[in-house]
Amino acid sequence: MKHIARHVIAAALLIAPMAAASGCASDSAQPVPQANSAEVRENAGGDAHLAYDRACHASRRNPGDSKAARAIKRHAPAAAAHWAAQARLAATDGRPGDAWKMAMRAMEIRP
């Protein structure tokens, strides 16, 4: 029994950093419907970062949801590009603090 407990704890310790490194943002109110609507808007040319955040939230609520995992992979490049572009705009506008935060967000998503 102790042997199994050690394996469960070891697995949890391995999974936690991977989940943290995925770049998922903070929680949102209703992830699944908002992710779907954000994805529709993203397909129309915007809101990839919102679709990514909602998919991350859905993944945290249902860790075994392969649909959310696929959505995270699908939206990550566009979400990272969005935050990188916003960081450049903030730097150009003379807002270095905002530029730093946005650049770090882009790096969280796509290191």
XYZ file of N, CA and C in Angstrom:
333
model
N 0.820 -1.194 0.000
C 0.000 0.000 0.000
C 0.871 1.270 0.000
N 1.962 1.240 0.791
C 2.853 2.395 0.822
C 3.498 2.606 -0.543
N 3.782 1.491 -1.217
C 4.403 1.552 -2.539
C 3.491 2.272 -3.542
N 2.211 1.967 -3.492
C 1.243 2.608 -4.391
C 1.110 4.085 -4.050
N 1.062 4.393 -2.765
C 0.956 5.796 -2.342
C 2.150 6.601 -2.828
N 3.343 6.013 -2.769
C 4.528 6.717 -3.257
C 4.428 7.001 -4.747
N 3.897 6.049 -5.507
C 3.746 6.257 -6.945
C 2.725 7.340 -7.251
N 1.643 7.374 -6.492
C 0.624 8.407 -6.701
C 1.199 9.780 -6.388
N 1.926 9.880 -5.293
C 2.536 11.171 -4.923
C 3.568 11.582 -5.959
N 4.377 10.640 -6.416
C 5.380 10.955 -7.435
C 4.725 11.429 -8.719
N 3.639 10.783 -9.114
C 2.923 11.203 -10.328
C 2.361 12.607 -10.165
N 1.807 12.891 -8.996
C 1.258 14.225 -8.743
C 2.352 15.282 -8.789
N 3.524 14.951 -8.255
C 4.633 15.902 -8.270
C 5.160 16.138 -9.681
N 5.043 15.149 -10.546
C 5.476 15.323 -11.931
C 4.454 16.096 -12.750
N 3.182 15.883 -12.471
C 2.123 16.516 -13.256
C 1.956 17.985 -12.892
N 2.089 18.335 -11.619
C 1.870 19.715 -11.185
C 2.747 20.716 -11.927
N 4.069 20.496 -12.054
C 4.878 21.473 -12.800
C 4.495 21.552 -14.272
N 4.100 20.432 -14.852
C 3.694 20.463 -16.260
C 2.430 21.283 -16.436
N 1.491 21.151 -15.500
C 0.265 21.935 -15.587
C 0.565 23.413 -15.399
N 1.477 23.724 -14.481
C 1.850 25.120 -14.257
C 2.590 25.681 -15.454
N 3.377 24.866 -16.125
C 4.163 25.324 -17.269
C 3.345 25.450 -18.535
N 2.097 25.012 -18.497
C 1.292 25.061 -19.714
C 0.917 26.481 -20.102
N 1.052 27.427 -19.173
C 0.765 28.807 -19.505
C -0.683 29.182 -19.344
N -1.487 28.352 -18.773
C -2.906 28.640 -18.612
C -3.094 29.791 -17.638
N -3.984 30.689 -17.985
C -4.227 31.874 -17.173
C -5.180 31.572 -16.030
N -5.565 32.604 -15.315
C -6.428 32.455 -14.156
C -7.840 32.026 -14.541
N -8.605 31.629 -13.522
C -9.949 31.090 -13.740
C -10.902 32.120 -14.318
N -11.887 31.630 -15.041
C -12.952 32.448 -15.598
C -14.277 31.877 -15.132
N -15.346 32.614 -15.316
C -16.643 32.213 -14.777
C -17.210 30.959 -15.438
N -17.382 30.958 -16.736
C -17.991 29.836 -17.438
C -17.100 29.447 -18.601
N -16.176 28.518 -18.394
C -15.159 28.265 -19.404
C -15.658 27.639 -20.690
N -16.516 26.644 -20.615
C -16.864 25.912 -21.829
C -17.677 26.751 -22.811
N -18.805 27.361 -22.400
C -19.533 28.194 -23.372
C -18.718 29.384 -23.862
N -17.948 29.984 -22.962
C -17.134 31.131 -23.367
C -16.015 30.695 -24.294
N -15.469 29.520 -24.058
C -14.423 29.013 -24.956
C -14.998 28.789 -26.342
N -16.180 28.245 -26.408
C -16.805 28.007 -27.713
C -17.067 29.317 -28.447
N -17.614 30.312 -27.750
C -17.897 31.582 -28.421
C -16.603 32.309 -28.780
N -15.593 32.213 -27.914
C -14.302 32.835 -28.228
C -13.656 32.145 -29.418
N -13.834 30.829 -29.521
C -13.265 30.106 -30.655
C -13.946 30.517 -31.951
N -15.244 30.724 -31.914
C -15.950 31.185 -33.108
C -15.419 32.550 -33.523
N -15.245 33.452 -32.549
C -14.704 34.778 -32.862
C -13.264 34.673 -33.343
N -12.493 33.751 -32.743
C -11.093 33.581 -33.142
C -11.020 33.110 -34.585
N -11.911 32.235 -34.961
C -11.943 31.759 -36.345
C -12.320 32.879 -37.300
N -13.021 33.884 -36.785
C -13.389 35.035 -37.604
C -12.284 36.089 -37.606
N -11.181 35.837 -36.867
C -10.055 36.756 -36.911
C -9.683 37.415 -35.602
N -10.218 36.985 -34.478
C -9.841 37.606 -33.215
C -10.146 36.735 -32.016
N -9.738 37.180 -30.849
C -10.016 36.545 -29.565
C -9.350 35.192 -29.357
N -8.233 34.930 -30.008
C -7.518 33.664 -29.787
C -7.051 33.568 -28.341
N -6.633 34.694 -27.774
C -6.162 34.676 -26.390
C -7.285 34.321 -25.420
N -8.505 34.766 -25.722
C -9.641 34.417 -24.870
C -9.998 32.945 -25.020
N -9.996 32.456 -26.239
C -10.281 31.041 -26.472
C -9.248 30.180 -25.756
N -7.987 30.591 -25.783
C -6.917 29.862 -25.099
C -7.162 29.843 -23.591
N -7.467 31.005 -23.006
C -7.708 31.084 -21.565
C -8.894 30.226 -21.147
N -9.967 30.253 -21.938
C -11.149 29.456 -21.608
C -10.849 27.954 -21.714
N -10.073 27.574 -22.705
C -9.705 26.168 -22.853
C -8.836 25.717 -21.675
N -7.952 26.590 -21.217
C -7.124 26.267 -20.047
C -8.002 26.060 -18.816
N -8.969 26.936 -18.651
C -9.864 26.817 -17.505
C -10.671 25.521 -17.583
N -11.167 25.216 -18.765
C -11.928 23.971 -18.943
C -11.041 22.768 -18.646
N -9.781 22.834 -19.017
C -8.846 21.746 -18.758
C -8.592 21.578 -17.267
N -8.506 22.683 -16.539
C -8.311 22.596 -15.089
C -9.534 22.007 -14.402
N -10.719 22.345 -14.887
C -11.946 21.822 -14.276
C -12.144 20.351 -14.586
N -11.722 19.899 -15.769
C -11.857 18.505 -16.188
C -10.513 18.045 -16.750
N -9.586 17.645 -15.872
C -8.223 17.327 -16.316
C -8.128 16.265 -17.404
N -9.059 15.360 -17.490
C -8.990 14.309 -18.506
C -9.648 14.672 -19.816
N -10.076 15.909 -19.983
C -10.812 16.342 -21.180
C -9.856 16.542 -22.355
N -9.861 15.607 -23.278
C -8.957 15.703 -24.425
C -9.365 16.829 -25.378
N -10.639 17.175 -25.373
C -11.120 18.279 -26.220
C -10.474 19.599 -25.789
N -10.405 19.814 -24.473
C -9.773 21.037 -23.956
C -8.277 21.033 -24.269
N -7.641 19.884 -24.143
C -6.209 19.793 -24.445
C -5.938 20.118 -25.905
N -6.787 19.628 -26.798
C -6.623 19.942 -28.228
C -6.851 21.430 -28.480
N -7.815 22.016 -27.778
C -8.086 23.450 -27.945
C -6.898 24.282 -27.467
N -6.275 23.868 -26.373
C -5.104 24.588 -25.869
C -3.997 24.562 -26.920
N -3.721 23.393 -27.465
C -2.678 23.289 -28.491
C -3.028 24.098 -29.733
N -4.292 24.093 -30.098
C -4.731 24.787 -31.305
C -4.624 26.309 -31.155
N -4.937 26.819 -29.975
C -4.984 28.275 -29.779
C -3.693 28.876 -29.246
N -2.785 28.053 -28.753
C -1.562 28.575 -28.139
C -0.745 29.474 -29.067
N -0.487 29.086 -30.322
C 0.331 29.970 -31.169
C -0.296 31.352 -31.387
N -1.590 31.383 -31.656
C -2.252 32.673 -31.892
C -2.349 33.494 -30.613
N -2.570 32.828 -29.477
C -2.641 33.550 -28.201
C -1.287 34.153 -27.856
N -0.216 33.392 -28.051
C 1.125 33.916 -27.778
C 1.449 35.084 -28.706
N 1.068 34.967 -29.970
C 1.294 36.058 -30.926
C 0.522 37.309 -30.519
N -0.696 37.113 -30.026
C -1.510 38.247 -29.564
C -0.787 38.995 -28.446
N -0.316 38.249 -27.422
C 0.331 38.900 -26.291
C 1.668 39.512 -26.677
N 2.384 38.912 -27.606
C 3.645 39.495 -28.070
C 3.381 40.811 -28.798
N 2.332 40.833 -29.622
C 1.974 42.063 -30.337
C 1.533 43.149 -29.355
N 0.771 42.768 -28.353
C 0.331 43.731 -27.344
C 1.529 44.265 -26.551
N 2.503 43.411 -26.304
C 3.718 43.855 -25.591
C 4.470 44.889 -26.420
N 4.578 44.640 -27.723
C 5.254 45.612 -28.594
C 4.505 46.947 -28.611
N 3.170 46.888 -28.674
C 2.386 48.128 -28.655
C 2.567 48.883 -27.342
N 2.558 48.151 -26.232
C 2.739 48.796 -24.929
C 4.120 49.426 -24.819
N 5.137 48.743 -25.331
C 6.497 49.300 -25.299
C 6.572 50.555 -26.155
N 5.924 50.527 -27.309
C 5.912 51.685 -28.207
C 5.176 52.864 -27.568
N 4.132 52.558 -26.787
C 3.350 53.606 -26.119
C 3.996 54.110 -24.842
N 5.181 53.574 -24.508
C 5.877 54.033 -23.308
C 5.326 53.441 -22.021
N 4.812 52.222 -22.085
C 4.299 51.543 -20.895
C 5.136 50.287 -20.643
N 6.348 50.462 -20.116
C 7.248 49.311 -19.964
C 6.726 48.240 -19.008
N 6.019 48.635 -17.971
C 5.471 47.655 -17.027
C 4.458 46.738 -17.702
N 3.551 47.347 -18.470
C 2.564 46.552 -19.202
C 3.237 45.701 -20.267
N 4.226 46.278 -20.930
C 4.941 45.538 -21.974
C 5.602 44.297 -21.378
N 6.200 44.452 -20.211
C 6.856 43.318 -19.554
C 5.847 42.213 -19.224
N 4.713 42.602 -18.625
C 3.687 41.621 -18.261
C 3.169 40.877 -19.483
N 2.921 41.612 -20.542
C 2.397 40.994 -21.760
C 3.432 40.084 -22.420
N 4.680 40.504 -22.408
C 5.748 39.674 -22.968
C 5.911 38.390 -22.153
N 5.803 38.501 -20.838
C 5.910 37.315 -19.992
C 4.718 36.377 -20.214
N 3.547 36.934 -20.476
C 2.375 36.113 -20.772
C 2.603 35.337 -22.065
N 3.151 36.005 -23.071
C 3.454 35.332 -24.331
C 4.460 34.208 -24.108
N 5.454 34.460 -23.259
C 6.470 33.439 -22.976
C 5.910 32.276 -22.169
N 4.913 32.540 -21.309
C 4.264 31.462 -20.576
C 3.569 30.501 -21.533
N 2.935 31.074 -22.533
C 2.158 30.269 -23.481
C 3.078 29.505 -24.410
N 4.041 30.194 -24.996
C 4.974 29.574 -25.940
C 6.397 29.946 -25.568
N 7.035 29.155 -24.686
C 8.396 29.497 -24.239
C 9.423 29.533 -25.344
